[in-house]
Coordinates of C-alpha atoms and ligand atoms in Angstrom, one line a residue:
M1 CA -43.7 3.7 -78.2
T2 CA -40.3 5.1 -76.6
L3 CA -40.6 5.3 -72.7
S4 CA -37.9 6.5 -70.6
L5 CA -37.0 6.3 -67.0
A6 CA -35.9 9.8 -67.3
S7 CA -39.3 11.3 -66.5
L8 CA -39.7 9.4 -63.6
N9 CA -42.6 11.2 -61.6
K10 CA -40.0 12.0 -58.6
K11 CA -42.8 13.1 -56.2
A12 CA -43.5 9.4 -56.4
S13 CA -40.6 8.7 -54.3
P14 CA -39.5 5.2 -53.7
E15 CA -39.0 5.8 -50.2
A16 CA -42.5 7.3 -50.2
S17 CA -44.4 4.7 -51.6
F18 CA -42.2 1.6 -49.7
A19 CA -42.5 2.9 -46.4
T20 CA -44.7 -0.3 -45.7
A21 CA -44.2 -3.3 -42.9
L22 CA -45.4 -6.5 -43.5
E23 CA -47.2 -8.6 -41.1
I24 CA -46.8 -11.9 -40.5
Q25 CA -49.0 -14.8 -38.8
G26 CA -46.6 -17.7 -38.2
Q27 CA -46.4 -21.0 -38.1
Y28 CA -48.4 -22.2 -41.5
P29 CA -46.7 -24.4 -43.4
L30 CA -45.7 -23.3 -46.9
K31 CA -46.1 -25.8 -50.2
G32 CA -45.6 -25.9 -53.5
H33 CA -43.7 -23.9 -56.2
V34 CA -41.4 -20.6 -56.2
N35 CA -40.3 -19.5 -59.8
I36 CA -36.9 -17.6 -59.2
S37 CA -36.2 -14.3 -60.6
G38 CA -33.0 -12.8 -62.2
A39 CA -29.9 -11.7 -60.1
K40 CA -30.2 -8.6 -58.7
N41 CA -26.7 -8.2 -58.8
A42 CA -25.8 -9.0 -62.0
A43 CA -28.7 -6.9 -63.7
L44 CA -27.5 -4.0 -62.2
V45 CA -24.7 -4.1 -63.1
V46 CA -24.9 -5.4 -67.0
M47 CA -27.3 -2.6 -67.1
A48 CA -24.0 -0.6 -65.8
G49 CA -22.3 -2.1 -68.7
T50 CA -24.7 -0.8 -71.2
I51 CA -23.1 2.0 -71.7
L52 CA -19.7 0.4 -73.1
C53 CA -21.9 -0.2 -76.5
S54 CA -23.6 2.8 -78.9
G55 CA -25.7 -0.2 -80.1
D56 CA -28.8 -1.7 -79.0
C57 CA -28.5 -3.9 -75.6
R58 CA -32.0 -5.8 -74.8
L59 CA -31.6 -7.2 -71.8
R60 CA -34.1 -10.4 -70.4
N61 CA -34.6 -11.3 -66.9
I62 CA -34.3 -8.1 -65.5
P63 CA -35.9 -8.4 -61.8
N64 CA -38.8 -5.8 -61.4
L65 CA -36.8 -4.3 -58.1
S66 CA -36.8 -0.4 -56.9
D67 CA -33.0 -0.6 -57.2
V68 CA -33.5 -1.6 -60.6
Q69 CA -35.7 1.5 -61.1
R70 CA -32.9 3.6 -59.5
M71 CA -30.0 2.2 -62.3
G72 CA -32.6 3.1 -64.7
Q73 CA -33.2 6.4 -64.2
V74 CA -28.9 6.9 -63.5
L75 CA -28.8 5.7 -66.9
S76 CA -31.5 7.6 -68.4
S77 CA -29.8 11.2 -66.9
L78 CA -26.8 10.2 -68.4
G79 CA -28.2 10.0 -72.0
V80 CA -28.8 6.8 -71.9
Q81 CA -32.4 6.0 -73.8
V82 CA -34.0 3.2 -71.6
S83 CA -37.5 1.2 -73.1
H84 CA -39.1 -1.6 -72.4
N85 CA -41.2 -4.0 -74.1
P86 CA -42.9 -6.9 -71.8
D87 CA -40.0 -9.5 -72.0
A88 CA -36.9 -7.4 -72.1
L89 CA -35.4 -4.0 -71.0
E90 CA -33.3 -2.1 -74.2
F91 CA -30.8 0.1 -73.6
N92 CA -29.5 2.6 -76.0
A93 CA -26.0 3.9 -75.2
R94 CA -25.4 5.9 -79.1
D95 CA -26.4 9.6 -77.4
F96 CA -24.6 9.1 -73.8
H97 CA -22.8 11.8 -73.2
C98 CA -22.8 13.3 -69.4
T99 CA -20.3 12.9 -67.6
E100 CA -22.1 13.7 -63.8
A101 CA -23.7 10.7 -62.6
P102 CA -26.4 13.0 -60.3
Y103 CA -26.0 12.3 -56.4
E104 CA -30.2 11.9 -55.0
L105 CA -29.9 8.7 -57.5
V106 CA -25.9 7.4 -57.2
S107 CA -26.6 7.9 -53.2
Q108 CA -28.9 5.3 -53.1
L109 CA -27.5 2.2 -54.4
R110 CA -24.4 0.8 -54.5
A111 CA -23.8 -0.4 -57.8
S112 CA -24.3 2.3 -59.4
F113 CA -20.9 3.4 -58.9
F114 CA -20.0 0.6 -60.8
I115 CA -20.8 3.6 -63.9
I116 CA -17.0 4.7 -63.5
G117 CA -16.0 2.2 -65.9
P118 CA -17.6 2.0 -68.7
M119 CA -18.1 5.7 -68.2
L120 CA -14.4 6.6 -68.3
A121 CA -13.9 3.9 -71.0
R122 CA -17.1 5.0 -73.5
L123 CA -16.0 9.6 -72.9
G124 CA -12.4 9.8 -70.8
E125 CA -14.4 11.4 -68.3
A126 CA -16.6 10.7 -64.9
S127 CA -17.6 12.5 -62.2
V128 CA -19.8 9.8 -59.9
P129 CA -20.4 10.0 -56.1
L130 CA -20.0 8.2 -53.5
P131 CA -22.3 5.5 -53.7
G132 CA -25.2 4.4 -51.2
G133 CA -26.4 0.4 -50.7
C134 CA -27.1 -1.5 -47.9
A135 CA -25.5 0.2 -44.6
I136 CA -23.4 -2.8 -44.1
G137 CA -20.0 -1.2 -43.1
A138 CA -17.6 1.4 -44.2
R139 CA -18.1 0.1 -48.2
P140 CA -14.7 1.9 -49.8
V141 CA -13.8 2.2 -53.1
D142 CA -10.3 2.0 -53.5
L143 CA -9.6 -1.0 -55.2
H144 CA -12.0 0.4 -58.0
V145 CA -9.9 3.9 -58.1
R146 CA -6.5 2.5 -57.7
G147 CA -7.2 0.3 -60.9
L148 CA -8.4 3.4 -62.8
Q149 CA -5.5 4.7 -62.0
A150 CA -2.9 1.9 -63.0
M151 CA -5.3 2.1 -66.0
G152 CA -3.9 6.1 -66.8
A153 CA -7.1 8.0 -65.1
H154 CA -6.3 10.5 -63.4
V155 CA -8.9 10.5 -60.0
Q156 CA -9.4 12.8 -57.2
I157 CA -12.5 12.5 -54.6
E158 CA -13.7 16.2 -53.8
H159 CA -17.0 16.7 -52.2
G160 CA -18.1 13.4 -52.1
V161 CA -17.6 12.8 -55.7
V162 CA -14.8 10.5 -57.4
K163 CA -13.7 12.6 -60.3
A164 CA -11.6 10.8 -63.1
A165 CA -10.0 11.8 -66.2
V166 CA -8.1 9.9 -68.8
P167 CA -5.1 12.5 -70.0
G168 CA -4.2 12.4 -73.7
P169 CA -5.3 12.9 -77.3
N170 CA -7.5 10.0 -77.3
R171 CA -8.8 9.4 -74.0
R172 CA -8.4 6.4 -74.2
L173 CA -7.8 4.0 -71.4
K174 CA -4.7 1.8 -71.0
G175 CA -4.4 -1.9 -70.3
A176 CA -2.3 -2.9 -67.0
K177 CA -1.7 -5.2 -64.8
I178 CA -3.8 -4.9 -61.7
Y179 CA -3.7 -7.1 -57.8
L180 CA -6.7 -6.7 -55.6
D181 CA -5.6 -6.7 -52.1
Y182 CA -9.0 -7.9 -51.5
P183 CA -11.5 -10.6 -54.5
S184 CA -14.0 -7.2 -54.2
V185 CA -17.1 -8.0 -56.8
G186 CA -17.5 -4.4 -57.3
A187 CA -13.8 -3.6 -58.0
T188 CA -13.5 -6.6 -60.0
E189 CA -17.0 -5.4 -62.4
T190 CA -15.6 -2.1 -62.7
L191 CA -12.2 -2.9 -64.2
M192 CA -13.6 -5.4 -66.1
M193 CA -16.5 -3.0 -68.0
A194 CA -13.5 -0.1 -68.1
A195 CA -10.7 -2.8 -69.3
T196 CA -13.1 -3.9 -72.3
L197 CA -12.7 -0.8 -74.3
A198 CA -8.6 0.0 -72.9
D199 CA -5.8 0.0 -75.4
G200 CA -3.9 -3.3 -75.2
E201 CA -4.5 -6.1 -72.2
T202 CA -5.8 -5.8 -68.6
T203 CA -5.0 -8.3 -66.4
I204 CA -6.7 -8.6 -63.1
E205 CA -5.1 -10.8 -60.5
N206 CA -7.0 -11.5 -57.0
A207 CA -10.4 -10.8 -59.3
A208 CA -13.7 -11.7 -57.5
Q209 CA -15.2 -15.2 -59.0
E210 CA -18.9 -14.3 -58.3
P211 CA -21.5 -15.9 -60.7
E212 CA -22.3 -12.0 -61.4
V213 CA -19.0 -10.9 -62.1
V214 CA -19.1 -14.1 -64.6
D215 CA -22.3 -12.9 -65.9
L216 CA -21.3 -9.6 -66.5
A217 CA -18.2 -11.0 -68.4
N218 CA -20.7 -13.3 -70.9
F219 CA -22.1 -10.4 -71.5
C220 CA -19.9 -8.2 -72.2
K221 CA -18.2 -11.3 -74.3
S222 CA -21.9 -11.1 -76.1
M223 CA -21.1 -7.6 -77.2
G224 CA -17.4 -8.7 -78.3
A225 CA -15.1 -8.0 -75.4
R226 CA -12.6 -10.3 -75.3
I227 CA -12.3 -11.8 -71.7
W228 CA -11.1 -14.9 -70.3
G229 CA -10.7 -16.6 -66.7
A230 CA -14.0 -14.9 -65.6
G231 CA -14.7 -17.4 -62.5
T232 CA -11.0 -17.8 -61.7
K233 CA -8.7 -15.8 -59.6
K234 CA -7.4 -14.3 -62.9
I235 CA -9.3 -12.1 -65.4
V236 CA -7.6 -11.4 -69.0
I237 CA -9.1 -8.6 -71.0
E238 CA -8.1 -7.7 -74.2
G239 CA -8.9 -4.1 -75.2
V240 CA -11.1 -3.7 -78.9
A241 CA -12.4 -0.6 -80.5
R242 CA -16.2 -1.2 -80.1
L243 CA -18.4 -3.4 -79.0
H244 CA -21.7 -4.2 -80.5
S245 CA -25.4 -4.8 -80.0
T246 CA -26.6 -7.7 -78.1
D247 CA -29.3 -9.9 -76.4
Y248 CA -29.0 -11.1 -72.9
E249 CA -30.4 -12.8 -70.6
I250 CA -29.4 -12.7 -66.8
I251 CA -28.6 -15.3 -64.5
P252 CA -30.8 -16.3 -62.0
D253 CA -31.1 -14.9 -58.5
R254 CA -28.5 -17.4 -56.3
I255 CA -29.5 -15.2 -53.0
E256 CA -33.4 -15.5 -53.9
A257 CA -32.7 -18.6 -54.3
A258 CA -31.3 -19.7 -51.2
T259 CA -33.8 -17.4 -49.3
F260 CA -37.0 -19.6 -50.3
L261 CA -34.5 -22.7 -49.6
I262 CA -34.3 -21.4 -46.0
A263 CA -38.0 -20.6 -46.3
G264 CA -38.8 -24.5 -46.5
A265 CA -36.3 -25.7 -44.0
I266 CA -37.5 -23.0 -40.9
T267 CA -41.0 -23.7 -41.6
R268 CA -40.8 -27.8 -42.4
S269 CA -42.0 -27.8 -45.6
E270 CA -41.2 -29.3 -48.8
I271 CA -41.2 -26.8 -52.1
S272 CA -39.5 -26.3 -55.2
L273 CA -37.7 -23.6 -57.0
S274 CA -36.6 -23.0 -60.9
P275 CA -34.6 -21.5 -62.2
I276 CA -32.0 -22.2 -60.3
V277 CA -28.3 -22.6 -61.3
P278 CA -27.4 -25.9 -58.5
D279 CA -23.3 -24.7 -58.8
H280 CA -24.0 -21.5 -57.8
L281 CA -25.4 -22.4 -54.7
T282 CA -23.2 -25.0 -53.8
A283 CA -22.5 -23.2 -50.1
A284 CA -26.0 -23.3 -49.0
I285 CA -26.6 -26.7 -50.3
A286 CA -23.7 -27.8 -47.9
K287 CA -24.9 -25.9 -45.2
L288 CA -28.5 -26.9 -45.5
G289 CA -27.2 -30.5 -46.3
E290 CA -25.5 -30.2 -42.6
I291 CA -28.3 -28.5 -40.7
G292 CA -30.7 -31.8 -41.9
C293 CA -32.1 -30.7 -44.4
K294 CA -32.4 -32.7 -47.8
I295 CA -31.9 -30.8 -51.3
V296 CA -32.9 -32.3 -54.0
I297 CA -31.9 -31.4 -57.8
E298 CA -34.1 -32.6 -59.8
S299 CA -33.5 -31.1 -63.0
P300 CA -30.3 -29.1 -63.8
N301 CA -32.3 -25.6 -63.3
H302 CA -35.1 -27.2 -60.8
L303 CA -34.2 -27.4 -56.4
R304 CA -36.7 -29.0 -53.9
I305 CA -36.2 -29.1 -50.2
I306 CA -37.1 -31.9 -47.8
P307 CA -36.9 -30.0 -44.7
A308 CA -35.2 -32.0 -41.6
Y309 CA -37.2 -32.8 -38.9
E310 CA -34.9 -31.2 -36.3
I311 CA -32.9 -28.7 -36.9
K312 CA -28.7 -29.6 -36.6
A313 CA -26.4 -26.6 -35.7
S314 CA -23.6 -25.2 -37.7
D315 CA -20.8 -23.2 -38.2
I316 CA -20.7 -20.5 -40.6
T317 CA -18.1 -18.0 -41.7
T318 CA -18.8 -15.5 -44.6
M319 CA -16.3 -15.4 -47.0
P320 CA -15.4 -14.3 -51.1
Y321 CA -17.2 -16.8 -53.6
P322 CA -16.9 -19.6 -53.7
G323 CA -17.3 -19.4 -50.0
F324 CA -20.3 -19.1 -48.0
P325 CA -22.3 -15.8 -48.9
T326 CA -22.3 -12.5 -46.9
D327 CA -25.3 -12.2 -48.4
M328 CA -27.4 -15.5 -47.0
Q329 CA -25.8 -15.0 -43.4
A330 CA -28.7 -13.4 -42.0
Q331 CA -31.0 -15.7 -43.2
F332 CA -28.8 -18.7 -42.3
M333 CA -28.7 -17.3 -39.0
A334 CA -32.7 -17.0 -38.5
L335 CA -33.0 -20.6 -39.3
L336 CA -30.8 -21.5 -37.0
T337 CA -31.4 -19.7 -33.7
L338 CA -34.5 -23.0 -33.9
S339 CA -31.5 -25.3 -34.0
N340 CA -30.7 -27.8 -31.7
G341 CA -28.4 -26.4 -30.3
D342 CA -25.0 -23.4 -30.8
S343 CA -23.7 -22.1 -33.7
T344 CA -21.4 -20.0 -34.3
I345 CA -21.7 -17.4 -37.7
S346 CA -18.3 -15.1 -38.0
E347 CA -19.1 -12.6 -41.1
T348 CA -15.6 -11.6 -42.3
V349 CA -16.8 -9.4 -45.6
F350 CA -18.7 -6.8 -44.4
E351 CA -17.7 -5.1 -41.6
N352 CA -21.1 -4.0 -39.3
R353 CA -23.7 -7.0 -41.1
M354 CA -25.2 -7.8 -37.6
R355 CA -27.8 -5.6 -37.1
H356 CA -30.8 -8.0 -37.6
V357 CA -29.3 -9.9 -34.1
A358 CA -31.0 -7.3 -31.9
E359 CA -34.1 -7.9 -33.7
L360 CA -33.6 -11.5 -34.1
N361 CA -33.2 -11.5 -30.3
R362 CA -36.7 -9.3 -30.0
L363 CA -38.4 -12.7 -31.1
G364 CA -37.1 -14.6 -28.4
A365 CA -33.7 -16.1 -30.5
N366 CA -30.7 -16.0 -28.1
I367 CA -27.8 -14.8 -29.9
R368 CA -24.5 -12.8 -28.5
V369 CA -21.9 -11.3 -30.8
K370 CA -18.5 -10.9 -29.8
G371 CA -16.2 -9.0 -32.8
N372 CA -17.6 -10.4 -35.9
T373 CA -18.8 -13.4 -34.4
A374 CA -22.5 -14.4 -33.4
I375 CA -23.3 -17.4 -31.2
V376 CA -26.3 -18.6 -31.5
R377 CA -27.8 -20.7 -29.0
G378 CA -30.7 -22.7 -30.3
V379 CA -33.9 -21.7 -28.7
P380 CA -37.2 -24.1 -29.5
L381 CA -39.7 -21.0 -30.6
L382 CA -39.6 -18.0 -31.6
S383 CA -42.1 -15.0 -31.1
G384 CA -44.4 -12.9 -32.8
A385 CA -42.8 -9.0 -32.2
P386 CA -42.8 -5.8 -33.7
V387 CA -39.0 -5.7 -35.6
L388 CA -37.2 -3.5 -37.8
A389 CA -35.2 -4.1 -40.8
T390 CA -32.0 -2.5 -41.6
D391 CA -30.9 -3.7 -44.2
L392 CA -31.9 -6.4 -47.3
R393 CA -30.8 -9.2 -46.5
A394 CA -31.7 -8.8 -42.6
S395 CA -35.4 -7.9 -43.7
A396 CA -35.2 -11.2 -45.5
G397 CA -33.3 -13.0 -42.4
L398 CA -37.0 -11.2 -40.3
I399 CA -39.3 -12.2 -42.6
L400 CA -38.3 -15.9 -42.4
A401 CA -38.2 -15.8 -38.4
G402 CA -41.6 -14.3 -38.3
L403 CA -42.7 -17.3 -40.8
A404 CA -41.8 -19.8 -38.5
A405 CA -42.7 -17.8 -35.2
E406 CA -45.8 -18.2 -33.1
G407 CA -48.2 -15.1 -33.1
T408 CA -47.7 -11.9 -35.2
T409 CA -44.2 -10.1 -36.2
I410 CA -44.6 -7.2 -37.8
V411 CA -41.8 -6.3 -40.0
Q412 CA -41.5 -2.3 -40.5
D413 CA -39.5 -0.3 -43.4
L414 CA -39.8 -2.7 -46.2
Q415 CA -37.5 -0.2 -48.6
H416 CA -34.5 -2.1 -47.8
L417 CA -36.7 -5.6 -49.0
D418 CA -37.8 -4.2 -52.0
R419 CA -34.6 -3.0 -53.2
G420 CA -33.5 -6.3 -53.8
Y421 CA -36.5 -8.4 -53.8
E422 CA -39.1 -8.8 -56.5
R423 CA -42.9 -9.4 -54.4
L424 CA -41.4 -11.9 -51.8
D425 CA -43.7 -11.2 -50.0
L426 CA -46.2 -12.1 -53.0
K427 CA -44.5 -15.2 -53.7
L428 CA -44.6 -16.5 -49.7
Q429 CA -48.4 -15.9 -50.0
K430 CA -48.7 -17.9 -53.2
L431 CA -46.8 -20.9 -51.1
G432 CA -49.5 -21.0 -48.7
A433 CA -47.8 -18.1 -46.4
R434 CA -50.1 -16.0 -43.7
L435 CA -49.2 -12.0 -44.4
R436 CA -50.0 -8.8 -45.7
R437 CA -48.0 -5.7 -46.6
L438 CA -49.6 -2.4 -44.5
S439 CA -49.0 0.6 -44.6
V440 CA -46.8 2.1 -41.5
N441 CA -48.9 5.6 -41.2
D442 CA -52.4 4.0 -40.8
T443 CA -51.8 0.2 -41.0
T444 CA -54.0 -0.4 -43.7
E445 CA -53.4 -3.2 -46.2
I446 CA -51.9 -2.1 -49.3
A447 CA -52.0 -4.6 -52.4
T448 CA -48.5 -6.7 -51.9
A449 CA -47.1 -5.7 -55.3
T450 CA -46.4 -2.0 -54.6
I451 CA -43.3 -2.0 -57.0
P452 CA -44.5 -0.2 -60.2
P453 CA -43.5 -1.2 -63.9
L454 CA -40.4 -0.1 -64.8
Q455 CA -41.7 1.9 -67.2
V456 CA -43.6 4.7 -65.7
A457 CA -44.5 7.7 -68.6
A458 CA -44.1 8.1 -72.2
Q459 CA -41.4 10.5 -73.3
Ligands
UD1_1 C1 -24.2 -4.5 -55.9 C2 -23.6 -6.0 -55.5 O1 -23.2 -6.3 -56.1 N1 -23.4 -5.6 -54.2 C3 -23.1 -6.9 -53.5 C4 -21.3 -6.6 -53.5 O2 -20.9 -5.3 -53.1 P1 -19.7 -5.0 -53.3 O3 -18.8 -5.1 -54.9 O4 -19.8 -3.5 -52.8 O5 -18.8 -5.7 -52.4 P2 -17.1 -5.5 -52.7 O6 -17.0 -7.4 -53.0 O7 -16.4 -4.7 -52.7 O8 -16.5 -5.6 -50.9 C5 -16.1 -6.6 -50.2 C6 -14.8 -6.2 -48.4 O9 -14.3 -5.3 -49.3 C7 -14.2 -4.0 -49.0 N2 -13.9 -2.9 -50.4 C8 -14.3 -3.2 -51.5 C9 -14.5 -2.2 -52.2 C10 -13.1 -1.5 -52.7 O10 -12.8 -0.2 -52.9 N3 -12.1 -1.2 -51.2 C11 -12.7 -2.3 -50.2 O11 -12.1 -1.9 -49.3 C12 -15.4 -3.9 -48.4 O12 -16.2 -2.8 -48.0 C13 -16.2 -5.2 -48.1 O13 -15.4 -5.0 -46.9 O14 -20.2 -8.2 -53.2 C14 -21.2 -8.1 -52.3 C15 -20.0 -9.2 -51.7 O15 -20.5 -10.4 -52.0 C16 -22.1 -8.1 -52.0 O16 -22.1 -8.2 -50.4 C17 -23.1 -7.3 -52.2 O17 -24.5 -7.5 -52.3
PEP2 C1 -25.1 -5.5 -49.9 C2 -26.2 -6.1 -50.7 O1 -26.9 -5.0 -52.2 P1 -25.9 -3.9 -52.3 O2 -24.7 -4.4 -53.0 O3 -26.6 -3.3 -53.2 O4 -26.5 -2.8 -50.7 C3 -27.4 -7.4 -51.0 O5 -28.1 -7.5 -52.2 O6 -27.3 -7.7 -49.7

């Protein structure tokens, strides 16, 4: 049976079903093992990359997230067939024809904008509204646009829509030498995808080196793309005429893994995780070591955290990979609120990613913000309170703080959490955490695993 996301019932909007809160009873120890899901940021961009291929792309280890559902809907709306079997999502972009991506969907997640690269590469034309995603800064797309222009596209931004077209009879992008002013993850991914089908060689200098960029390159290579240097500052892509079908497995989510390591550290609990790629977690493991925890690599894809009795203060500056990831900043801040001294946390990647500070202070933390730096003065105890989750990683940070706080914490507005963590509450429950999902309107308990399966209706 072919199942399609295009038929998703619009009335059952994710916002309505996920307007929920999490009630956490703090200070219960955790114990056991956690299965880490596929990486959200790799899955989303690899889904966009399926547009490059006119055959079947089978993707395994795709996490069940509301962002993944929306990305599936974006692709369906463009004419990509999206179907589901028990352990994979299948995409076929043979009939992909539509050059206009829908505002209602693209405006809800950042990664949806990245389809502009493969759309242009396949059809020579693309109109994509400016994207959504976490409200953590201005998040312009100028680096994507300038790179596509260097490859011969004409690009205009009109009424909030980026309209790009490749002139000429064959409408094919041309290889180019591109230098990114900043190693933007999304721009590197957009341009790398665009270059796989371009005429000639493209080099991207000062490219992002994140594992998700490497995963995308490996996915493209599995379809026959010619790419060298992904994971370094210089990526070289030699365009080919077409890409072929593939079966590809997404890497484990390093941000989810780090979040669980902190759950162990903040509740002083020993827990283990798999699958993981230890190299993707180097910065987090180093910081946890500095803080006093011991991380044991039990096998190539299996970690255990032995928590510190006393959490030591530590300074953090977020940076592009292999620096300390901005997507782990809020979670580490939650941990450092309970340290034995003063820590500074500087956010250099996004200009407005400290909105969790006020909420952590509501739980009894002592944090002051000066410019892009938070000064975290450790306190002996957090105390439960109602707090508002303002973005995805802020949600995770507040839940972690709630696990350690004395009494009851209610984290409101879980729509951000559900964008990027697969059943975080259920996984924590399995480790022994006391928490339950509430409907905000009537504060009655609702099932923990609320995100419906990805496929929703037969065509
Ligand atoms: C879906 C996805 O993969 N999201 C991740 C991706 O976001 P995203 O790809 O949006 O992040 P970028 O690396 O592009 O952004 C980093 C910085 O570059 C700036 N910038 C970016 C593009 C551009 O054209 N112009 C520009 O100025 C941004 O405003 C930001 O200040 O990488 C971020 C940095 O690791 C992560 O926090 C996000 O979780
Ligand atoms: C910022 C994030 O996601 P997005 O780029 O999709 O907003 C994130 O994953 O932390």
